[in-house]
Short mmCIF file of C-alpha atoms and ligand atoms in Angstrom, two decimals:
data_model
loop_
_atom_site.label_atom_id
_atom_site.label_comp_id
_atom_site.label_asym_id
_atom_site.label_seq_id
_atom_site.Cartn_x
_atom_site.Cartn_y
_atom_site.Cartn_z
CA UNK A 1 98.56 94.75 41.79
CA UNK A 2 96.63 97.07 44.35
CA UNK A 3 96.15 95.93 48.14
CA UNK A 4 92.82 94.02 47.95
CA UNK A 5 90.44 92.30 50.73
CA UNK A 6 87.68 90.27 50.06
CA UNK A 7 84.52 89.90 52.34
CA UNK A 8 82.53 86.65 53.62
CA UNK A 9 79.47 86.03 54.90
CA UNK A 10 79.18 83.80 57.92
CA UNK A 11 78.06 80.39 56.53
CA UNK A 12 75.49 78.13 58.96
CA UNK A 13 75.18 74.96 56.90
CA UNK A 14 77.77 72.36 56.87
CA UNK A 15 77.54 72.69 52.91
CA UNK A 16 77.72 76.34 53.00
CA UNK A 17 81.25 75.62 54.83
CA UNK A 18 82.49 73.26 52.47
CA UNK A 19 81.87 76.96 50.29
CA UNK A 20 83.57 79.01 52.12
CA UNK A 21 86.29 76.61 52.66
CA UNK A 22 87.16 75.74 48.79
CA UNK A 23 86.61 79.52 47.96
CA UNK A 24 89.11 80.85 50.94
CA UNK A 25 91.20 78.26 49.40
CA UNK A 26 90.94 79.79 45.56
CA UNK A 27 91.26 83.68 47.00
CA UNK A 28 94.25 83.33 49.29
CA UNK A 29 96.36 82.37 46.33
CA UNK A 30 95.46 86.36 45.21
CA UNK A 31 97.23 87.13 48.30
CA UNK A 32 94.72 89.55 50.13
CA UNK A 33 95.96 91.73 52.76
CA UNK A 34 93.06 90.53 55.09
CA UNK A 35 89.51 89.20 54.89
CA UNK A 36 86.61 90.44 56.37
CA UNK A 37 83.49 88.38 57.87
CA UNK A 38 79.91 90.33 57.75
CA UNK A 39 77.91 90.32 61.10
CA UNK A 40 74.22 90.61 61.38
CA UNK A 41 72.65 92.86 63.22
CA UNK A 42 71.43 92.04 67.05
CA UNK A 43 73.51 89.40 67.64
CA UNK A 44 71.48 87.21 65.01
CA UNK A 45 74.82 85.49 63.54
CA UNK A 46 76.98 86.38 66.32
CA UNK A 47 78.40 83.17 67.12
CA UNK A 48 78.94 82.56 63.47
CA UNK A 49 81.10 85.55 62.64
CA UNK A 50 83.17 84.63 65.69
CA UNK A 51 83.29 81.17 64.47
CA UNK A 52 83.81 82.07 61.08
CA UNK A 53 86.69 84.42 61.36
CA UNK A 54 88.30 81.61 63.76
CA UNK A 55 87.81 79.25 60.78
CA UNK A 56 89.62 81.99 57.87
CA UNK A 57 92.90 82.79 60.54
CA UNK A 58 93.52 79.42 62.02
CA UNK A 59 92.18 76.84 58.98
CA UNK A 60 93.27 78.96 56.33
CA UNK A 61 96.15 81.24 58.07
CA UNK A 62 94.41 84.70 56.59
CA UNK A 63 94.43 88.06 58.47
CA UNK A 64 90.93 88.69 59.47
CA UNK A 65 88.94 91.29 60.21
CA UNK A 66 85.26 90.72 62.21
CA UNK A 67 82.18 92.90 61.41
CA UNK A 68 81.04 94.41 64.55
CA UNK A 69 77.54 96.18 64.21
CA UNK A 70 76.22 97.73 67.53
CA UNK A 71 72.44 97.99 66.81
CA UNK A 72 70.45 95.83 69.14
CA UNK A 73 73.93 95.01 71.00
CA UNK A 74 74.33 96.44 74.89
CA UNK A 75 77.76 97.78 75.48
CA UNK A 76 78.66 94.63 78.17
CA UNK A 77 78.31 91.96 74.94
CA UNK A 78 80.29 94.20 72.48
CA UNK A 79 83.30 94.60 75.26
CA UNK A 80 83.25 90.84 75.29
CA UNK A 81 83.42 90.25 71.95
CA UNK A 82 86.11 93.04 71.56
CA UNK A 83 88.17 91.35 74.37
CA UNK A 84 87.66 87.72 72.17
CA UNK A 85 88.72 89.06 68.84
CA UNK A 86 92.19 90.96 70.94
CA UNK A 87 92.65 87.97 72.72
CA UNK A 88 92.34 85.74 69.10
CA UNK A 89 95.27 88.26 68.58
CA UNK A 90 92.90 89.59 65.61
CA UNK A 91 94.03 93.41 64.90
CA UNK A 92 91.13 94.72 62.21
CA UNK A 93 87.14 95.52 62.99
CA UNK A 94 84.54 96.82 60.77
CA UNK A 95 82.56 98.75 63.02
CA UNK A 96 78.95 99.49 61.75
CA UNK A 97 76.12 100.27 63.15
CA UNK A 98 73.96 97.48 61.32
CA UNK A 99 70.41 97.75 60.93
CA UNK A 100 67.73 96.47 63.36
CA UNK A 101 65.94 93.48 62.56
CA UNK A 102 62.07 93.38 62.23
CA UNK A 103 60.34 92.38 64.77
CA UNK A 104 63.68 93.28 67.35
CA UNK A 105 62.26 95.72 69.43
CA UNK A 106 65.21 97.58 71.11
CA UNK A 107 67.98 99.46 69.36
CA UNK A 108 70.75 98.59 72.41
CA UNK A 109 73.08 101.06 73.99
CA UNK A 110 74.34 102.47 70.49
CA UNK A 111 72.55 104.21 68.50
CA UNK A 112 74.79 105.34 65.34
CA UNK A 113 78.15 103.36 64.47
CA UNK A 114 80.35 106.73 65.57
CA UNK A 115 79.33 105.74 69.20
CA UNK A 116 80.32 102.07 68.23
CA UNK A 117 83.67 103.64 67.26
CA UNK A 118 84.15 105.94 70.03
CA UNK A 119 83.91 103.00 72.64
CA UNK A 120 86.10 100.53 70.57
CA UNK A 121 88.43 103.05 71.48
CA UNK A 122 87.58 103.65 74.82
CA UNK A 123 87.78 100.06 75.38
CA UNK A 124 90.41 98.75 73.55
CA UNK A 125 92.17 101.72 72.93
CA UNK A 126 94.90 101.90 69.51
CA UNK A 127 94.70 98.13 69.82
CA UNK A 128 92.08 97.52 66.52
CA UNK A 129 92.58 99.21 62.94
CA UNK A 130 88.73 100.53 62.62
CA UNK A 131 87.25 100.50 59.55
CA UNK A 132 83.85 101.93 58.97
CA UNK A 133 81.32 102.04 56.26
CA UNK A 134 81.24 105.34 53.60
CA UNK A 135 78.03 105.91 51.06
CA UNK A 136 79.19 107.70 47.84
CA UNK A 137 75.64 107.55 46.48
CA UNK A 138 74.52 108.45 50.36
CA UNK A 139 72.94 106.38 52.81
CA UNK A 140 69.50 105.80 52.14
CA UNK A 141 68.39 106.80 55.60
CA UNK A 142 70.52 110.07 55.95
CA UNK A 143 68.28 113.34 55.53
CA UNK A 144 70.17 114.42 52.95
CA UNK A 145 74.07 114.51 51.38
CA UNK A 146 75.41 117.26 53.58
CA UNK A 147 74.22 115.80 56.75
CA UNK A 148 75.39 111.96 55.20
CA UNK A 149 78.93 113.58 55.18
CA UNK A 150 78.89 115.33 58.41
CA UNK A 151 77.73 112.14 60.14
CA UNK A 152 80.72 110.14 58.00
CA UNK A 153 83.13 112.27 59.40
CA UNK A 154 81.95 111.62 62.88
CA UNK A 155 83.17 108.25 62.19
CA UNK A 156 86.31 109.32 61.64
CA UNK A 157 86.56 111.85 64.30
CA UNK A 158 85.67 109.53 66.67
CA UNK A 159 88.63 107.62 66.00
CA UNK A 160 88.23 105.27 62.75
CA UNK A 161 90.98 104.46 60.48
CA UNK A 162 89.68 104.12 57.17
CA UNK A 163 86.59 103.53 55.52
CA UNK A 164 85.02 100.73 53.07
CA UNK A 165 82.44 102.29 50.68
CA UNK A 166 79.03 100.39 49.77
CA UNK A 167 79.30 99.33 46.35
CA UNK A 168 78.49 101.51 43.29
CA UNK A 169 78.97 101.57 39.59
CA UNK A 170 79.83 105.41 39.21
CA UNK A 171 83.70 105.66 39.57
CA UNK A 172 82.36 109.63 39.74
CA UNK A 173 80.34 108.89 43.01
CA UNK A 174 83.37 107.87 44.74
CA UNK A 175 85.60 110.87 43.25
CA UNK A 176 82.71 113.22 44.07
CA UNK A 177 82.98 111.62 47.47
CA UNK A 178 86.16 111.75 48.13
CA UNK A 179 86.83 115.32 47.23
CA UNK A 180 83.74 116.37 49.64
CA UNK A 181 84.80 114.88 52.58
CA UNK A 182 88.58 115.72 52.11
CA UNK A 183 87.63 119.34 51.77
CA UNK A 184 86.27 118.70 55.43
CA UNK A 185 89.28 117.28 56.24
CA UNK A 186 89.08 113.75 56.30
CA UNK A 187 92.44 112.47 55.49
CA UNK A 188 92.09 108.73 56.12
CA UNK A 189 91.79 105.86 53.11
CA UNK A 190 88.59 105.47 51.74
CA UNK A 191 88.50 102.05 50.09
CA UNK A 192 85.66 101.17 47.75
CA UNK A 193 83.59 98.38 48.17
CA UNK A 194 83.29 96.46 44.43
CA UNK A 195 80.89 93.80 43.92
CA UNK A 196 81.36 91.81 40.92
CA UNK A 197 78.32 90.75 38.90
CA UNK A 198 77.52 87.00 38.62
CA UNK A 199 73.80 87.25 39.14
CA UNK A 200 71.80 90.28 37.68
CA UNK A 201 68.28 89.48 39.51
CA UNK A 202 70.47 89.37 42.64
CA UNK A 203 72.28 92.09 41.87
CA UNK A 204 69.00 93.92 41.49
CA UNK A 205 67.71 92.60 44.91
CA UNK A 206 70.81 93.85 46.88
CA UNK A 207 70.68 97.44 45.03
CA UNK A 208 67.16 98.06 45.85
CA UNK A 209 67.60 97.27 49.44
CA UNK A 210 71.04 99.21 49.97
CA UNK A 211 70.39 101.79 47.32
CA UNK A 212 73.31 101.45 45.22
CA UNK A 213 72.28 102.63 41.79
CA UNK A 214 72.58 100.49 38.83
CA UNK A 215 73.68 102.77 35.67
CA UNK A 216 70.16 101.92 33.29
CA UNK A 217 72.88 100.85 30.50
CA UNK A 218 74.08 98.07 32.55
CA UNK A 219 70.54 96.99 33.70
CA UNK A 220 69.40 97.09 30.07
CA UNK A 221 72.31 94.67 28.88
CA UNK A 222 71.84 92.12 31.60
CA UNK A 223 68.56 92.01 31.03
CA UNK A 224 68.42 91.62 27.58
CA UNK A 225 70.83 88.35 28.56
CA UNK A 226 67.77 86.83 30.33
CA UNK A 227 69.19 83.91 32.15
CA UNK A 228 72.71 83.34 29.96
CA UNK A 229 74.72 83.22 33.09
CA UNK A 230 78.06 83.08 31.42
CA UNK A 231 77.43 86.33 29.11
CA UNK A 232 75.58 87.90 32.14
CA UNK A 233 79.34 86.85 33.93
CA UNK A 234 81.60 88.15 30.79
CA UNK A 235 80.12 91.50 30.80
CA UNK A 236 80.03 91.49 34.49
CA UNK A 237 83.70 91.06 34.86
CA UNK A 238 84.22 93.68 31.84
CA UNK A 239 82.25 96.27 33.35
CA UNK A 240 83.09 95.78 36.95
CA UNK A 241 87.57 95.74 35.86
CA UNK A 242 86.96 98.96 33.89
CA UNK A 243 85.49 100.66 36.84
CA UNK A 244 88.43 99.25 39.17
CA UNK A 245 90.59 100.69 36.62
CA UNK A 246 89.58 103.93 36.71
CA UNK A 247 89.11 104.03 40.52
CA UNK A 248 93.01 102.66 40.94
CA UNK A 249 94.24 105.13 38.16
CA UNK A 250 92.03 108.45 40.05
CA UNK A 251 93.63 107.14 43.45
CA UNK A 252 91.61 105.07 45.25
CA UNK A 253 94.33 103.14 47.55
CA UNK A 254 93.12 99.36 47.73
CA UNK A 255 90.17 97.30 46.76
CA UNK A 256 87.41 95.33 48.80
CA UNK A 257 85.76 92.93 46.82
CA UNK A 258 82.08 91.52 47.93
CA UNK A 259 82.50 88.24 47.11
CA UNK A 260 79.18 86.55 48.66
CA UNK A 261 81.51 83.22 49.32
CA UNK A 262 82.16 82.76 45.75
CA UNK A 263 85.65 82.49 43.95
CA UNK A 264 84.73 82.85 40.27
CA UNK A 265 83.35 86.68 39.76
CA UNK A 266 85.98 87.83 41.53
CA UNK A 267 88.96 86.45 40.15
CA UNK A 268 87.37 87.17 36.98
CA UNK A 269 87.32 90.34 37.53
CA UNK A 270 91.15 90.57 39.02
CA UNK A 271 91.97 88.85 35.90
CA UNK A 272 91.23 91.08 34.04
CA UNK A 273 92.79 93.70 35.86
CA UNK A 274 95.84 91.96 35.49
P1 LIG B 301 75.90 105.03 60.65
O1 LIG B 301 77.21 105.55 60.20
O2 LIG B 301 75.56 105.11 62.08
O3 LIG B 301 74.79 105.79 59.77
C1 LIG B 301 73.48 105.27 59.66
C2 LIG B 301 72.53 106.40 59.23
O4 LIG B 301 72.33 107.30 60.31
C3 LIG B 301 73.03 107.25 58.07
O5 LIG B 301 71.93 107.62 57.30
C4 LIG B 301 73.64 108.47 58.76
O6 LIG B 301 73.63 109.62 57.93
C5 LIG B 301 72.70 108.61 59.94
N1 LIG B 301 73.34 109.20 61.14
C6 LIG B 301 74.54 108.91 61.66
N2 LIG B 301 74.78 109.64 62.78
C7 LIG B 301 73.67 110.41 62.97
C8 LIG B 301 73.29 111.37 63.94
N3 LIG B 301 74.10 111.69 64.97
N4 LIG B 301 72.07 111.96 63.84
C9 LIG B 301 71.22 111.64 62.82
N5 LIG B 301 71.53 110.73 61.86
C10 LIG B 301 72.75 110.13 61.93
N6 LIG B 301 75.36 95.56 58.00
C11 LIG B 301 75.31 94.53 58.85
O7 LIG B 301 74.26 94.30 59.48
N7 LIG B 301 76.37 93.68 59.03
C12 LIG B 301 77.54 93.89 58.37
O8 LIG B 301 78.48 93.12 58.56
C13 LIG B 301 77.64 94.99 57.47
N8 LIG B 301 78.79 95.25 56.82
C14 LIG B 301 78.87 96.36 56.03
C15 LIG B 301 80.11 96.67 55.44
C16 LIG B 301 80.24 97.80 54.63
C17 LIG B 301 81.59 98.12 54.02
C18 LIG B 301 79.11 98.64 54.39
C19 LIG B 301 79.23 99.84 53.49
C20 LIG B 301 77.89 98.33 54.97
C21 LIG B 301 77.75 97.21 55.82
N9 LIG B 301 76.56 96.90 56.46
C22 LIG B 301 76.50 95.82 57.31
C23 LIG B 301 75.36 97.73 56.25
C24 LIG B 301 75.20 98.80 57.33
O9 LIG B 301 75.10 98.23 58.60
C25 LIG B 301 73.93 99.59 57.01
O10 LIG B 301 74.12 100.35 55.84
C26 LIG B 301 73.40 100.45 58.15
O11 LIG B 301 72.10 100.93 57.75
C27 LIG B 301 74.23 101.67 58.46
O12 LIG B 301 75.36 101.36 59.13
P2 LIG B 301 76.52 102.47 59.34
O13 LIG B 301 77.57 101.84 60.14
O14 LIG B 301 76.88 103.09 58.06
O15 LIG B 301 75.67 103.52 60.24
#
């Protein structure tokens, strides 16, 4: 089996919890080599990611790894919370630099995530593994793909470890990727991000918003499932193994599954794999 992680959202209802709780629980037993908690941007679930990656290493004894996004953040708060995480003797941060909430009015003291990363290091110096986010289908902000990769390898340059890829259902994006910004000399692990499929209008929701393309074939089927959740699921897991496949066998060194606190699409899709 590859080297997977799976990522959490901070829950803020006690039932939402209970969720995270029983699907820690189910995933653990898949033997992850850490799990990541998201982080929303100015400080809006701040105290939940630190409470929820407190929750995943001392409830459920699993190597974690906070989200730290530095839009809307000042650089006093984000040295605090880098001092908490060290001294929760956590080792792993996603640094990011989030997006800014509407209505927030103030960007902070960061203004891309490669600043995020050069003070991580600056502060806490080889103390964190950094991981930091890669577009294979480009960020939808970035002016255009060249510039998308130049600003990537700032990232790196600036002293991250790896990367985690948004998610995308062209194995050729990532290969296409990966061979651009090694050519630039970028040597570190780039990890895709997979999201299995569970809920097509969801699905559909995310992808517009992060602009992760779904292939029209794959719209077309789900679709024509309407709202038969369990075919919507089978094909899901189908599509989403045979992409994991072909990213594992062209190289890619681990997986990072999405899992939006659920158990079921995921091991599904590691089932298959199997
Ligand atoms: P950056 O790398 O700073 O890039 C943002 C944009 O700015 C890109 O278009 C880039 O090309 C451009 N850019 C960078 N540097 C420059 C420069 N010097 N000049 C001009 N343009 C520049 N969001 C959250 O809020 N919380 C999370 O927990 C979270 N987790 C994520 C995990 C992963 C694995 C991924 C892939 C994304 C995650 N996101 C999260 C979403 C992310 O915050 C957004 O995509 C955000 O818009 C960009 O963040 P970034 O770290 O990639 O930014």
């Amino acid at each position: 089996m590859p080297a997977i992680s799976f990522e959490f959202f901070p829950p803020k209802t006690d039932e939402q919890r209970t969720q995270l709780d029983k699907t820690a629980k189910e995933l653990k037993a898949l033997k992850p080599e850490y799990v990541s908690v998201t982080f929303g941007a100015g400080g809006s679930t701040l105290s939940y990611t630190s409470e929820t990656v407190a929750r995943l290493h001392q409830q459920h004894g699993l190597d974690v790894a906070p989200h730290l996004s530095c839009m809307g953040g000042t650089r006093k708060e984000i040295a605090e919370l880098l001092d908490t995480y060290r001294a929760a003797g956590y080792k792993r941060i996603v640094a990011l630099r989030g997006d800014l909430p509407s209505g927030m009015a103030t960007p902070g003291d960061f203004r891309y995530a490669a600043e995020l990363v050069r003070f991580i290091r600056q502060h806490s110096g080889d103390h964190f593994h950094v991981e930091v986010a890669a577009y294979p289908e480009m960020h939808p902000q970035a002016e255009d793909v060249q510039a998308d990769l130049r600003h990537f390898k700032a990232k790196i340059d600036a002293g991250a470890n790896g990367a985690i890829t948004q998610y995308f259902f062209n194995a050729d994006a990532y290969f296409c990727f990966v061979d651009d910004v090694r050519r630039m000399g970028v040597t570190v692990p780039i990890v895709p991000g997979i999201m299995p499929i569970s809920n097509y209008a969801q699905l559909k929701r995310f992808s517009d918003a992060c602009g992760a393309e779904i292939p029209r074939w794959i719209a077309k089927r789900m679709q024509a499932y309407y709202d038969d959740a369990d075919s919507i699921r089978a094909m899901g897991a189908e599509v989403v193994a045979q992409l994991c496949r072909r990213l594992l066998e062209g190289g890619a060194p681990a997986l990072h599954f999405y899992t939006l606190n659920r158990a079921k699409a995921t091991r599904a899709v590691l089932e298959q794999l199997h």
